């Protein structure tokens, strides 16, 4: 059984962050959402090469719990 962890998705956003899409995922795994959020300050500056007016980040949960939810969604 795979443990739950968090990854940081890098988002490219339009002006005002009204429309964002995931363009990259950081390879680092975090044990908690708080650790992931705390790392954003250091991670975001590495993604200034993206051609979007705004670059943002979001922490996403991955692991066993996500797989269970996906299985239930398929019925």
N, CA, C and O atoms as a printed pandas DataFrame, in Angstrom:
     atom_number atom_name residue_name chain_id  residue_number  x_coord  y_coord  z_coord
0              1         N          UNK        A               1    0.831   -1.170    0.000
1              2        CA          UNK        A               1    0.000    0.000    0.000
2              3         C          UNK        A               1    0.884    1.244    0.000
3              4         O          UNK        A               1    1.744    1.406    0.866
4              5         N          UNK        A               2    0.669    2.106   -0.963
5              6        CA          UNK        A               2    1.477    3.312   -1.109
6              7         C          UNK        A               2    1.045    4.371   -0.090
7              8         O          UNK        A               2   -0.153    4.604    0.071
8              9         N          UNK        A               3    1.989    5.014    0.599
9             10        CA          UNK        A               3    1.618    6.046    1.568
10            11         C          UNK        A               3    1.108    7.308    0.869
11            12         O          UNK        A               3    1.357    7.522   -0.318
12            13         N          UNK        A               4    0.406    8.121    1.615
13            14        CA          UNK        A               4   -0.084    9.394    1.096
14            15         C          UNK        A               4    1.054   10.405    1.173
15            16         O          UNK        A               4    1.803   10.430    2.149
16            17         N          UNK        A               5    1.183   11.234    0.147
17            18        CA          UNK        A               5    2.173   12.294    0.127
18            19         C          UNK        A               5    1.610   13.455   -0.680
19            20         O          UNK        A               5    0.533   13.345   -1.265
20            21         N          UNK        A               6    2.328   14.555   -0.712
21            22        CA          UNK        A               6    1.908   15.753   -1.431
22            23         C          UNK        A               6    2.964   16.109   -2.459
23            24         O          UNK        A               6    4.160   15.944   -2.216
24            25         N          UNK        A               7    2.522   16.596   -3.601
25            26        CA          UNK        A               7    3.416   17.115   -4.629
26            27         C          UNK        A               7    2.981   18.540   -4.945
27            28         O          UNK        A               7    1.848   18.938   -4.676
28            29         N          UNK        A               8    3.905   19.294   -5.521
29            30        CA          UNK        A               8    3.610   20.674   -5.872
30            31         C          UNK        A               8    3.405   20.780   -7.378
31            32         O          UNK        A               8    4.311   20.506   -8.165
32            33         N          UNK        A               9    2.208   21.180   -7.759
33            34        CA          UNK        A               9    1.897   21.424   -9.160
34            35         C          UNK        A               9    2.228   22.877   -9.469
35            36         O          UNK        A               9    1.855   23.775   -8.714
36            37         N          UNK        A              10    2.924   23.111  -10.573
37            38        CA          UNK        A              10    3.238   24.456  -11.023
38            39         C          UNK        A              10    2.187   24.841  -12.053
39            40         O          UNK        A              10    1.949   24.118  -13.020
40            41         N          UNK        A              11    1.563   25.991  -11.829
41            42        CA          UNK        A              11    0.448   26.429  -12.662
42            43         C          UNK        A              11    0.830   27.658  -13.474
43            44         O          UNK        A              11    1.452   28.586  -12.959
44            45         N          UNK        A              12    0.454   27.654  -14.735
45            46        CA          UNK        A              12    0.565   28.831  -15.579
46            47         C          UNK        A              12   -0.803   29.486  -15.611
47            48         O          UNK        A              12   -1.801   28.830  -15.909
48            49         N          UNK        A              13   -0.858   30.789  -15.303
49            50        CA          UNK        A              13   -2.146   31.467  -15.163
50            51         C          UNK        A              13   -2.224   32.710  -16.039
51            52         O          UNK        A              13   -1.214   33.336  -16.363
52            53         N          UNK        A              14   -3.455   33.046  -16.412
53            54        CA          UNK        A              14   -3.708   34.286  -17.127
54            55         C          UNK        A              14   -3.603   35.444  -16.147
55            56         O          UNK        A              14   -3.437   35.234  -14.945
56            57         N          UNK        A              15   -3.702   36.664  -16.659
57            58        CA          UNK        A              15   -3.703   37.835  -15.780
58            59         C          UNK        A              15   -4.818   37.708  -14.762
59            60         O          UNK        A              15   -5.934   37.322  -15.110
60            61         N          UNK        A              16   -4.535   38.021  -13.530
61            62        CA          UNK        A              16   -5.523   37.953  -12.475
62            63         C          UNK        A              16   -5.785   36.542  -11.973
63            64         O          UNK        A              16   -6.668   36.343  -11.139
64            65         N          UNK        A              17   -5.046   35.571  -12.454
65            66        CA          UNK        A              17   -5.167   34.163  -12.061
66            67         C          UNK        A              17   -6.587   33.627  -12.230
67            68         O          UNK        A              17   -7.016   32.760  -11.469
68            69         N          UNK        A              18   -7.316   34.136  -13.220
69            70        CA          UNK        A              18   -8.686   33.670  -13.453
70            71         C          UNK        A              18   -8.684   32.284  -14.095
71            72         O          UNK        A              18   -9.547   31.462  -13.788
72            73         N          UNK        A              19   -7.734   32.019  -14.975
73            74        CA          UNK        A              19   -7.631   30.715  -15.621
74            75         C          UNK        A              19   -6.212   30.205  -15.451
75            76         O          UNK        A              19   -5.252   30.830  -15.901
76            77         N          UNK        A              20   -6.096   29.052  -14.790
77            78        CA          UNK        A              20   -4.781   28.440  -14.570
78            79         C          UNK        A              20   -4.815   27.011  -15.086
79            80         O          UNK        A              20   -5.854   26.352  -15.084
80            81         N          UNK        A              21   -3.644   26.548  -15.531
81            82        CA          UNK        A              21   -3.532   25.144  -15.905
82            83         C          UNK        A              21   -2.203   24.609  -15.395
83            84         O          UNK        A              21   -1.207   25.330  -15.326
84            85         N          UNK        A              22   -2.210   23.345  -15.043
85            86        CA          UNK        A              22   -0.993   22.704  -14.548
86            87         C          UNK        A              22   -0.033   22.515  -15.708
87            88         O          UNK        A              22   -0.391   21.917  -16.723
88            89         N          UNK        A              23    1.188   23.024  -15.564
89            90        CA          UNK        A              23    2.177   22.906  -16.624
90            91         C          UNK        A              23    3.379   22.047  -16.220
91            92         O          UNK        A              23    4.101   21.541  -17.078
92            93         N          UNK        A              24    3.586   21.888  -14.923
93            94        CA          UNK        A              24    4.689   21.063  -14.414
94            95         C          UNK        A              24    4.311   20.520  -13.048
95            96         O          UNK        A              24    3.408   21.026  -12.382
96            97         N          UNK        A              25    5.020   19.483  -12.650
97            98        CA          UNK        A              25    4.908   18.970  -11.283
98            99         C          UNK        A              25    6.313   18.826  -10.729
99           100         O          UNK        A              25    7.170   18.198  -11.350
100          101         N          UNK        A              26    6.544   19.394   -9.585
101          102        CA          UNK        A              26    7.849   19.261   -8.925
102          103         C          UNK        A              26    8.072   17.800   -8.547
103          104         O          UNK        A              26    7.126   17.132   -8.130
104          105         N          UNK        A              27    9.289   17.285   -8.678
105          106        CA          UNK        A              27    9.549   15.881   -8.351
106          107         C          UNK        A              27    9.592   15.584   -6.850
107          108         O          UNK        A              27    9.491   14.424   -6.452
108          109         N          UNK        A              28    9.738   16.597   -6.029
109          110        CA          UNK        A              28    9.840   16.395   -4.579
110          111         C          UNK        A              28    8.498   15.967   -3.996
111          112         O          UNK        A              28    7.451   16.508   -4.353
112          113         N          UNK        A              29    8.541   14.993   -3.097
113          114        CA          UNK        A              29    7.348   14.558   -2.361
114          115         C          UNK        A              29    7.426   15.115   -0.949
115          116         O          UNK        A              29    8.482   15.096   -0.315
116          117         N          UNK        A              30    6.297   15.607   -0.469
117          118        CA          UNK        A              30    6.215   16.179    0.874
118          119         C          UNK        A              30    5.307   15.311    1.733
119          120         O          UNK        A              30    4.339   14.738    1.233
120          121         N          UNK        A              31    5.612   15.211    3.013
121          122        CA          UNK        A              31    4.828   14.373    3.921
122          123         C          UNK        A              31    3.541   15.053    4.380
123          124         O          UNK        A              31    2.625   14.380    4.853
124          125         N          UNK        A              32    3.460   16.372    4.249
125          126        CA          UNK        A              32    2.253   17.079    4.664
126          127         C          UNK        A              32    1.993   18.250    3.726
127          128         O          UNK        A              32    2.889   18.720    3.025
128          129         N          UNK        A              33    0.750   18.708    3.731
129          130        CA          UNK        A              33    0.390   19.879    2.933
130          131         C          UNK        A              33    1.149   21.105    3.437
131          132         O          UNK        A              33    1.557   21.951    2.642
132          133         N          UNK        A              34    1.340   21.204    4.747
133          134        CA          UNK        A              34    2.055   22.340    5.331
134          135         C          UNK        A              34    3.500   22.400    4.840
135          136         O          UNK        A              34    4.001   23.482    4.534
136          137         N          UNK        A              35    4.176   21.256    4.762
137          138        CA          UNK        A              35    5.552   21.225    4.249
138          139         C          UNK        A              35    5.589   21.660    2.789
139          140         O          UNK        A              35    6.476   22.410    2.382
140          141         N          UNK        A              36    4.643   21.197    2.020
141          142        CA          UNK        A              36    4.559   21.556    0.610
142          143         C          UNK        A              36    4.348   23.063    0.459
143          144         O          UNK        A              36    5.044   23.710   -0.323
144          145         N          UNK        A              37    3.412   23.612    1.189
145          146        CA          UNK        A              37    3.121   25.043    1.104
146          147         C          UNK        A              37    4.315   25.885    1.547
147          148         O          UNK        A              37    4.580   26.939    0.970
148          149         N          UNK        A              38    5.025   25.428    2.555
149          150        CA          UNK        A              38    6.193   26.164    3.040
150          151         C          UNK        A              38    7.308   26.192    1.986
151          152         O          UNK        A              38    8.083   27.147    1.935
152          153         N          UNK        A              39    7.393   25.166    1.158
153          154        CA          UNK        A              39    8.438   25.081    0.133
154          155         C          UNK        A              39    8.150   25.952   -1.085
155          156         O          UNK        A              39    9.053   26.190   -1.886
156          157         N          UNK        A              40    6.940   26.427   -1.246
157          158        CA          UNK        A              40    6.571   27.221   -2.426
158          159         C          UNK        A              40    7.459   28.441   -2.617
159          160         O          UNK        A              40    7.799   28.788   -3.748
160          161         N          UNK        A              41    7.837   29.091   -1.528
161          162        CA          UNK        A              41    8.662   30.297   -1.606
162          163         C          UNK        A              41    9.989   30.011   -2.298
163          164         O          UNK        A              41   10.503   30.859   -3.028
164          165         N          UNK        A              42   10.551   28.819   -2.074
165          166        CA          UNK        A              42   11.827   28.468   -2.676
166          167         C          UNK        A              42   11.665   27.846   -4.065
167          168         O          UNK        A              42   12.563   27.960   -4.899
168          169         N          UNK        A              43   10.540   27.195   -4.316
169          170        CA          UNK        A              43   10.339   26.471   -5.572
170          171         C          UNK        A              43    9.883   27.392   -6.708
171          172         O          UNK        A              43   10.388   27.277   -7.825
172          173         N          UNK        A              44    8.960   28.282   -6.451
173          174        CA          UNK        A              44    8.408   29.117   -7.523
174          175         C          UNK        A              44    9.456   29.896   -8.318
175          176         O          UNK        A              44    9.316   29.981   -9.538
176          177         N          UNK        A              45   10.483   30.463   -7.715
177          178        CA          UNK        A              45   11.483   31.195   -8.510
178          179         C          UNK        A              45   12.210   30.335   -9.552
179          180         O          UNK        A              45   12.791   30.881  -10.489
180          181         N          UNK        A              46   12.193   29.024   -9.411
181          182        CA          UNK        A              46   12.846   28.142  -10.398
182          183         C          UNK        A              46   12.021   27.999  -11.672
183          184         O          UNK        A              46   12.490   27.392  -12.635
184          185         N          UNK        A              47   10.818   28.537  -11.701
185          186        CA          UNK        A              47    9.926   28.347  -12.840
186          187         C          UNK        A              47    9.610   29.654  -13.566
187          188         O          UNK        A              47    8.537   29.802  -14.150
188          189         N          UNK        A              48   10.536   30.586  -13.526
189          190        CA          UNK        A              48   10.323   31.871  -14.186
190          191         C          UNK        A              48   10.461   31.777  -15.701
191          192         O          UNK        A              48   10.184   32.752  -16.399
192          193         N          UNK        A              49   10.879   30.640  -16.221
193          194        CA          UNK        A              49   11.009   30.470  -17.665
194          195         C          UNK        A              49    9.665   30.216  -18.357
195          196         O          UNK        A              49    9.598   30.222  -19.586
196          197         N          UNK        A              50    8.615   29.996  -17.598
197          198        CA          UNK        A              50    7.299   29.730  -18.180
198          199         C          UNK        A              50    6.721   31.009  -18.775
199          200         O          UNK        A              50    6.849   32.085  -18.191
200          201         N          UNK        A              51    6.091   30.889  -19.929
201          202        CA          UNK        A              51    5.563   32.044  -20.655
202          203         C          UNK        A              51    4.098   32.308  -20.286
203          204         O          UNK        A              51    3.205   32.207  -21.127
204          205         N          UNK        A              52    3.874   32.642  -19.032
205          206        CA          UNK        A              52    2.544   32.983  -18.529
206          207         C          UNK        A              52    2.660   34.287  -17.756
207          208         O          UNK        A              52    3.703   34.559  -17.161
208          209         N          UNK        A              53    1.600   35.104  -17.756
209          210        CA          UNK        A              53    1.649   36.343  -16.974
210          211         C          UNK        A              53    1.872   36.084  -15.485
211          212         O          UNK        A              53    2.539   36.862  -14.802
212          213         N          UNK        A              54    1.303   34.978  -14.990
213          214        CA          UNK        A              54    1.444   34.629  -13.582
214          215         C          UNK        A              54    1.783   33.149  -13.460
215          216         O          UNK        A              54    1.187   32.315  -14.142
216          217         N          UNK        A              55    2.727   32.826  -12.606
217          218        CA          UNK        A              55    3.062   31.436  -12.291
218          219         C          UNK        A              55    2.727   31.222  -10.829
219          220         O          UNK        A              55    3.147   31.994   -9.967
220          221         N          UNK        A              56    1.969   30.171  -10.552
221          222        CA          UNK        A              56    1.534   29.876   -9.187
222          223         C          UNK        A              56    1.825   28.413   -8.881
223          224         O          UNK        A              56    2.326   27.681   -9.735
224          225         N          UNK        A              57    1.512   27.994   -7.673
225          226        CA          UNK        A              57    1.710   26.605   -7.280
226          227         C          UNK        A              57    0.532   26.156   -6.430
227          228         O          UNK        A              57   -0.130   26.961   -5.775
228          229         N          UNK        A              58    0.289   24.851   -6.456
229          230        CA          UNK        A              58   -0.758   24.255   -5.633
230          231         C          UNK        A              58   -0.267   22.899   -5.154
231          232         O          UNK        A              58    0.324   22.139   -5.920
232          233         N          UNK        A              59   -0.510   22.602   -3.899
233          234        CA          UNK        A              59   -0.128   21.306   -3.344
234          235         C          UNK        A              59   -1.266   20.323   -3.580
235          236         O          UNK        A              59   -2.433   20.626   -3.332
236          237         N          UNK        A              60   -0.903   19.142   -4.062
237          238        CA          UNK        A              60   -1.895   18.116   -4.378
238          239         C          UNK        A              60   -1.555   16.833   -3.651
239          240         O          UNK        A              60   -0.396   16.421   -3.593
240          241         N          UNK        A              61   -2.581   16.207   -3.097
241          242        CA          UNK        A              61   -2.401   14.949   -2.382
242          243         C          UNK        A              61   -2.320   13.809   -3.393
243          244         O          UNK        A              61   -3.091   13.757   -4.352
244          245         N          UNK        A              62   -1.392   12.914   -3.171
245          246        CA          UNK        A              62   -1.240   11.741   -4.027
246          247         C          UNK        A              62   -1.068   10.518   -3.146
247          248         O          UNK        A              62   -0.841   10.641   -1.942
248          249         N          UNK        A              63   -1.174    9.343   -3.740
249          250        CA          UNK        A              63   -0.944    8.110   -3.003
250          251         C          UNK        A              63   -2.174    7.246   -2.936
251          252         O          UNK        A              63   -3.082    7.391   -3.755
252          253         N          UNK        A              64   -2.219    6.357   -1.983
253          254        CA          UNK        A              64   -3.256    5.344   -1.863
254          255         C          UNK        A              64   -4.662    5.927   -1.782
255          256         O          UNK        A              64   -5.575    5.401   -2.419
256          257         N          UNK        A              65   -4.859    6.989   -1.026
257          258        CA          UNK        A              65   -6.193    7.561   -0.891
258          259         C          UNK        A              65   -6.731    8.039   -2.233
259          260         O          UNK        A              65   -7.922    7.889   -2.506
260          261         N          UNK        A              66   -5.875    8.609   -3.072
261          262        CA          UNK        A              66   -6.314    9.072   -4.379
262          263         C          UNK        A              66   -6.698    7.894   -5.258
263          264         O          UNK        A              66   -7.658    7.982   -6.024
264          265         N          UNK        A              67   -5.972    6.809   -5.160
265          266        CA          UNK        A              67   -6.287    5.627   -5.956
266          267         C          UNK        A              67   -7.635    5.045   -5.550
267          268         O          UNK        A              67   -8.400    4.618   -6.414
268          269         N          UNK        A              68   -7.946    5.019   -4.255
269          270        CA          UNK        A              68   -9.243    4.531   -3.786
270          271         C          UNK        A              68  -10.363    5.408   -4.305
271          272         O          UNK        A              68  -11.395    4.897   -4.740
272          273         N          UNK        A              69  -10.182    6.714   -4.269
273          274        CA          UNK        A              69  -11.208    7.629   -4.734
274          275         C          UNK        A              69  -11.445    7.449   -6.230
275          276         O          UNK        A              69  -12.588    7.504   -6.683
276          277         N          UNK        A              70  -10.386    7.236   -6.998
277          278        CA          UNK        A              70  -10.494    7.035   -8.430
278          279         C          UNK        A              70  -11.249    5.744   -8.745
279          280         O          UNK        A              70  -12.049    5.718   -9.681
280          281         N          UNK        A              71  -11.017    4.695   -7.998
281          282        CA          UNK        A              71  -11.699    3.405   -8.196
282          283         C          UNK        A              71  -13.192    3.560   -7.935
283          284         O          UNK        A              71  -14.005    3.028   -8.691
284          285         N          UNK        A              72  -13.564    4.275   -6.885
285          286        CA          UNK        A              72  -14.975    4.486   -6.569
286          287         C          UNK        A              72  -15.658    5.317   -7.652
287          288         O          UNK        A              72  -16.834    5.102   -7.947
288          289         N          UNK        A              73  -14.937    6.255   -8.240
289          290        CA          UNK        A              73  -15.522    7.128   -9.256
290          291         C          UNK        A              73  -15.879    6.340  -10.517
291          292         O          UNK        A              73  -16.831    6.688  -11.217
292          293         N          UNK        A              74  -15.123    5.285  -10.807
293          294        CA          UNK        A              74  -15.386    4.488  -12.000
294          295         C          UNK        A              74  -16.545    3.517  -11.793
295          296         O          UNK        A              74  -17.149    3.057  -12.762
296          297         N          UNK        A              75  -16.857    3.205  -10.546
297          298        CA          UNK        A              75  -17.995    2.356  -10.232
298          299         C          UNK        A              75  -17.688    0.936  -10.440
299          300         O          UNK        A              75  -18.545    0.081  -10.219
